[in-house]
Amino acid sequence: MRENQTLVCRCEEVTLEELLRTINTFQCSARELKLRTRAGMGVCGGRTCRSSLDLLISQREGENSSDSIPLKYQPPIRPITFKNLGDI
């Protein structure tokens, strides 16, 4: 597997290559990168890939830009109990 084919966002199957191409093409912020590629918008709500997305953007910008809006974690809409999951 080539290095750029590494999956960064497993939920939405977004590769490092796709993220880098989007960053270079649109010179986008972390939020815009998320909206353009759907990275961080999967089932986990960005819990596994958010730090990687922030790192890629900060490498492009050099240092964290003061006008940059960091990505946030999205909890599930409604919490569900284990009882409800196992109840048949």
CSV table of N, CA and C in Angstrom, one decimal:
chain,number,residue,atom,x,y,z
A,1,MET,N,0.8,-1.2,0.0
A,1,MET,CA,0.0,0.0,0.0
A,1,MET,C,0.9,1.2,0.0
A,2,ARG,N,0.6,2.2,-0.9
A,2,ARG,CA,1.4,3.4,-0.9
A,2,ARG,C,1.0,4.2,0.3
A,3,GLU,N,1.9,5.1,0.7
A,3,GLU,CA,1.8,5.9,1.9
A,3,GLU,C,0.6,6.8,1.8
A,4,ASN,N,0.3,7.4,0.7
A,4,ASN,CA,-0.8,8.3,0.5
A,4,ASN,C,-2.1,7.6,0.4
A,5,GLN,N,-2.1,6.3,0.4
A,5,GLN,CA,-3.4,5.5,0.3
A,5,GLN,C,-3.8,5.1,1.8
A,6,THR,N,-3.1,5.6,2.8
A,6,THR,CA,-3.5,5.4,4.2
A,6,THR,C,-4.8,6.0,4.5
A,7,LEU,N,-5.7,5.2,5.1
A,7,LEU,CA,-7.0,5.7,5.5
A,7,LEU,C,-6.8,6.6,6.8
A,8,VAL,N,-7.2,7.8,6.7
A,8,VAL,CA,-7.2,8.7,7.8
A,8,VAL,C,-8.5,8.7,8.5
A,9,CYS,N,-9.6,8.8,7.8
A,9,CYS,CA,-10.9,8.7,8.4
A,9,CYS,C,-11.5,7.3,7.9
A,10,ARG,N,-11.5,6.4,8.9
A,10,ARG,CA,-12.0,5.1,8.6
A,10,ARG,C,-13.5,5.0,8.4
A,11,CYS,N,-14.3,5.9,9.1
A,11,CYS,CA,-15.7,5.9,8.9
A,11,CYS,C,-16.2,6.3,7.5
A,12,GLU,N,-15.5,7.3,7.0
A,12,GLU,CA,-15.9,7.8,5.7
A,12,GLU,C,-14.9,7.4,4.6
A,13,GLU,N,-13.9,6.6,4.9
A,13,GLU,CA,-13.0,6.0,4.0
A,13,GLU,C,-12.2,7.1,3.2
A,14,VAL,N,-11.7,8.1,3.9
A,14,VAL,CA,-11.0,9.2,3.3
A,14,VAL,C,-9.5,9.0,3.5
A,15,THR,N,-8.8,9.0,2.3
A,15,THR,CA,-7.4,8.7,2.4
A,15,THR,C,-6.5,10.0,2.6
A,16,LEU,N,-5.3,9.7,3.0
A,16,LEU,CA,-4.4,10.8,3.1
A,16,LEU,C,-4.2,11.6,1.8
A,17,GLU,N,-4.1,10.8,0.7
A,17,GLU,CA,-4.0,11.4,-0.6
A,17,GLU,C,-5.1,12.4,-0.9
A,18,GLU,N,-6.3,12.0,-0.7
A,18,GLU,CA,-7.5,12.8,-0.9
A,18,GLU,C,-7.4,14.1,0.0
A,19,LEU,N,-7.0,13.9,1.2
A,19,LEU,CA,-6.9,15.1,2.1
A,19,LEU,C,-5.9,16.1,1.6
A,20,LEU,N,-4.7,15.6,1.3
A,20,LEU,CA,-3.6,16.4,0.8
A,20,LEU,C,-4.0,17.1,-0.5
A,21,ARG,N,-4.6,16.4,-1.4
A,21,ARG,CA,-5.0,17.0,-2.7
A,21,ARG,C,-6.1,18.2,-2.4
A,22,THR,N,-7.0,17.9,-1.5
A,22,THR,CA,-8.0,18.9,-1.2
A,22,THR,C,-7.4,20.2,-0.5
A,23,ILE,N,-6.4,19.9,0.4
A,23,ILE,CA,-5.7,21.0,1.1
A,23,ILE,C,-5.0,21.9,0.1
A,24,ASN,N,-4.2,21.2,-0.8
A,24,ASN,CA,-3.4,22.0,-1.8
A,24,ASN,C,-4.3,22.7,-2.9
A,25,THR,N,-5.4,22.1,-3.2
A,25,THR,CA,-6.3,22.7,-4.3
A,25,THR,C,-7.0,23.9,-3.7
A,26,PHE,N,-7.6,23.7,-2.5
A,26,PHE,CA,-8.5,24.8,-2.0
A,26,PHE,C,-7.9,25.6,-0.9
A,27,GLN,N,-6.7,25.3,-0.5
A,27,GLN,CA,-6.1,26.1,0.6
A,27,GLN,C,-7.1,26.3,1.8
A,28,CYS,N,-7.7,25.2,2.2
A,28,CYS,CA,-8.8,25.3,3.1
A,28,CYS,C,-8.5,25.2,4.6
A,29,SER,N,-9.4,25.6,5.4
A,29,SER,CA,-9.3,25.4,6.8
A,29,SER,C,-9.7,24.0,7.2
A,30,ALA,N,-9.5,23.7,8.5
A,30,ALA,CA,-9.9,22.3,9.0
A,30,ALA,C,-11.4,22.1,8.8
A,31,ARG,N,-12.2,23.1,9.0
A,31,ARG,CA,-13.6,23.0,8.9
A,31,ARG,C,-14.0,22.7,7.4
A,32,GLU,N,-13.4,23.5,6.5
A,32,GLU,CA,-13.7,23.4,5.1
A,32,GLU,C,-13.2,22.0,4.6
A,33,LEU,N,-12.1,21.6,5.1
A,33,LEU,CA,-11.6,20.2,4.7
A,33,LEU,C,-12.5,19.2,5.1
A,34,LYS,N,-13.1,19.3,6.3
A,34,LYS,CA,-14.1,18.4,6.8
A,34,LYS,C,-15.3,18.4,5.9
A,35,LEU,N,-15.8,19.5,5.5
A,35,LEU,CA,-17.0,19.6,4.7
A,35,LEU,C,-16.8,19.1,3.3
A,36,ARG,N,-15.6,19.4,2.7
A,36,ARG,CA,-15.3,18.9,1.3
A,36,ARG,C,-15.0,17.4,1.2
A,37,THR,N,-14.5,16.8,2.3
A,37,THR,CA,-14.1,15.4,2.1
A,37,THR,C,-15.0,14.5,3.0
A,38,ARG,N,-15.7,15.0,3.9
A,38,ARG,CA,-16.5,14.3,4.9
A,38,ARG,C,-15.7,13.6,6.0
A,39,ALA,N,-14.4,13.9,6.0
A,39,ALA,CA,-13.5,13.3,7.0
A,39,ALA,C,-13.9,13.9,8.4
A,40,GLY,N,-14.1,13.0,9.3
A,40,GLY,CA,-14.6,13.5,10.7
A,40,GLY,C,-16.1,13.6,10.8
A,41,MET,N,-16.8,13.2,9.8
A,41,MET,CA,-18.3,13.3,9.8
A,41,MET,C,-19.0,11.9,9.9
A,42,GLY,N,-18.2,10.9,10.2
A,42,GLY,CA,-18.7,9.5,10.2
A,42,GLY,C,-19.3,9.2,11.6
A,43,VAL,N,-19.5,7.9,11.8
A,43,VAL,CA,-20.1,7.4,13.0
A,43,VAL,C,-19.4,7.8,14.3
A,44,CYS,N,-18.1,7.9,14.3
A,44,CYS,CA,-17.3,8.2,15.5
A,44,CYS,C,-17.3,9.7,15.7
A,45,GLY,N,-17.8,10.5,14.8
A,45,GLY,CA,-17.9,12.0,15.0
A,45,GLY,C,-16.5,12.7,15.0
A,46,GLY,N,-15.5,12.0,14.4
A,46,GLY,CA,-14.2,12.7,14.4
A,46,GLY,C,-13.3,12.3,15.5
A,47,ARG,N,-13.7,11.4,16.4
A,47,ARG,CA,-12.9,11.0,17.5
A,47,ARG,C,-11.6,10.3,17.1
A,48,THR,N,-11.6,9.7,16.0
A,48,THR,CA,-10.3,9.0,15.6
A,48,THR,C,-9.5,9.8,14.6
A,49,CYS,N,-10.0,10.6,13.8
A,49,CYS,CA,-9.3,11.3,12.8
A,49,CYS,C,-9.1,12.8,13.0
A,50,ARG,N,-9.8,13.4,14.0
A,50,ARG,CA,-9.8,14.8,14.2
A,50,ARG,C,-8.3,15.4,14.4
A,51,SER,N,-7.6,14.7,15.2
A,51,SER,CA,-6.2,15.2,15.5
A,51,SER,C,-5.4,15.1,14.2
A,52,SER,N,-5.6,14.1,13.4
A,52,SER,CA,-4.8,14.0,12.1
A,52,SER,C,-5.2,15.2,11.2
A,53,LEU,N,-6.5,15.5,11.1
A,53,LEU,CA,-7.0,16.6,10.3
A,53,LEU,C,-6.4,17.9,10.8
A,54,ASP,N,-6.4,18.1,12.1
A,54,ASP,CA,-5.8,19.4,12.6
A,54,ASP,C,-4.3,19.5,12.4
A,55,LEU,N,-3.6,18.3,12.4
A,55,LEU,CA,-2.2,18.3,12.2
A,55,LEU,C,-1.9,18.6,10.7
A,56,LEU,N,-2.6,18.1,9.8
A,56,LEU,CA,-2.4,18.4,8.4
A,56,LEU,C,-2.6,19.8,8.1
A,57,ILE,N,-3.7,20.4,8.7
A,57,ILE,CA,-4.0,21.9,8.4
A,57,ILE,C,-2.9,22.7,9.1
A,58,SER,N,-2.5,22.4,10.3
A,58,SER,CA,-1.4,23.2,11.0
A,58,SER,C,-0.1,23.1,10.2
A,59,GLN,N,0.2,22.0,9.6
A,59,GLN,CA,1.4,21.9,8.8
A,59,GLN,C,1.4,22.8,7.6
A,60,ARG,N,0.2,22.9,7.0
A,60,ARG,CA,0.0,23.8,5.8
A,60,ARG,C,0.2,25.3,6.3
A,61,GLU,N,-0.5,25.6,7.4
A,61,GLU,CA,-0.5,27.0,7.9
A,61,GLU,C,0.8,27.4,8.6
A,62,GLY,N,1.7,26.4,8.9
A,62,GLY,CA,2.9,26.7,9.7
A,62,GLY,C,2.6,26.6,11.2
A,63,GLU,N,1.9,27.6,11.7
A,63,GLU,CA,1.5,27.6,13.1
A,63,GLU,C,0.0,27.7,13.1
A,64,ASN,N,-0.6,27.5,14.2
A,64,ASN,CA,-2.1,27.6,14.3
A,64,ASN,C,-2.5,29.0,14.0
A,65,SER,N,-3.3,29.2,13.1
A,65,SER,CA,-3.7,30.6,12.7
A,65,SER,C,-4.8,31.1,13.7
A,66,SER,N,-4.7,32.4,14.1
A,66,SER,CA,-5.6,32.9,15.1
A,66,SER,C,-7.1,32.9,14.6
A,67,ASP,N,-7.3,33.0,13.3
A,67,ASP,CA,-8.7,33.0,12.7
A,67,ASP,C,-9.2,31.6,12.4
A,68,SER,N,-8.4,30.5,12.7
A,68,SER,CA,-8.7,29.2,12.5
A,68,SER,C,-9.7,28.7,13.5
A,69,ILE,N,-10.8,28.0,13.1
A,69,ILE,CA,-11.8,27.5,14.0
A,69,ILE,C,-11.5,26.0,14.2
A,70,PRO,N,-11.2,25.5,15.4
A,70,PRO,CA,-10.8,24.1,15.5
A,70,PRO,C,-12.1,23.3,15.4
A,71,LEU,N,-11.8,22.0,14.9
A,71,LEU,CA,-12.9,21.1,14.8
A,71,LEU,C,-13.4,20.7,16.2
A,72,LYS,N,-14.6,20.3,16.3
A,72,LYS,CA,-15.1,19.8,17.6
A,72,LYS,C,-15.6,18.4,17.5
A,73,TYR,N,-15.7,17.8,18.6
A,73,TYR,CA,-16.3,16.4,18.7
A,73,TYR,C,-17.8,16.5,18.7
A,74,GLN,N,-18.5,15.6,18.0
A,74,GLN,CA,-19.9,15.6,17.9
A,74,GLN,C,-20.4,14.3,18.7
A,75,PRO,N,-21.1,14.5,19.8
A,75,PRO,CA,-21.7,13.3,20.5
A,75,PRO,C,-22.9,12.9,19.7
A,76,PRO,N,-23.4,11.6,20.0
A,76,PRO,CA,-24.6,11.2,19.3
A,76,PRO,C,-25.8,12.1,19.6
A,77,ILE,N,-26.7,12.1,18.8
A,77,ILE,CA,-27.9,13.0,18.9
A,77,ILE,C,-28.6,12.6,20.2
A,78,ARG,N,-28.9,11.4,20.4
A,78,ARG,CA,-29.6,10.9,21.7
A,78,ARG,C,-28.8,9.8,22.2
A,79,PRO,N,-28.4,9.9,23.5
A,79,PRO,CA,-27.7,8.7,24.1
A,79,PRO,C,-28.6,7.6,24.2
A,80,ILE,N,-28.1,6.4,24.1
A,80,ILE,CA,-28.9,5.2,24.1
A,80,ILE,C,-28.3,4.2,25.2
A,81,THR,N,-29.1,3.6,26.0
A,81,THR,CA,-28.6,2.8,27.0
A,81,THR,C,-28.3,1.4,26.5
A,82,PHE,N,-27.5,0.6,27.2
A,82,PHE,CA,-27.2,-0.7,26.8
A,82,PHE,C,-28.4,-1.6,26.9
A,83,LYS,N,-29.3,-1.3,27.8
A,83,LYS,CA,-30.6,-2.0,27.9
A,83,LYS,C,-31.3,-1.9,26.6
A,84,ASN,N,-31.4,-0.7,26.1
A,84,ASN,CA,-32.1,-0.6,24.8
A,84,ASN,C,-31.5,-1.3,23.6
A,85,LEU,N,-30.1,-1.3,23.7
A,85,LEU,CA,-29.4,-2.0,22.6
A,85,LEU,C,-29.6,-3.5,22.6
A,86,GLY,N,-29.7,-4.1,23.8
A,86,GLY,CA,-29.8,-5.5,23.9
A,86,GLY,C,-31.3,-6.0,24.0
A,87,ASP,N,-32.2,-5.1,24.1
A,87,ASP,CA,-33.6,-5.5,24.3
A,87,ASP,C,-34.2,-5.9,23.0
A,88,ILE,N,-34.7,-7.1,22.9
A,88,ILE,CA,-35.3,-7.6,21.7
A,88,ILE,C,-36.8,-7.6,21.8
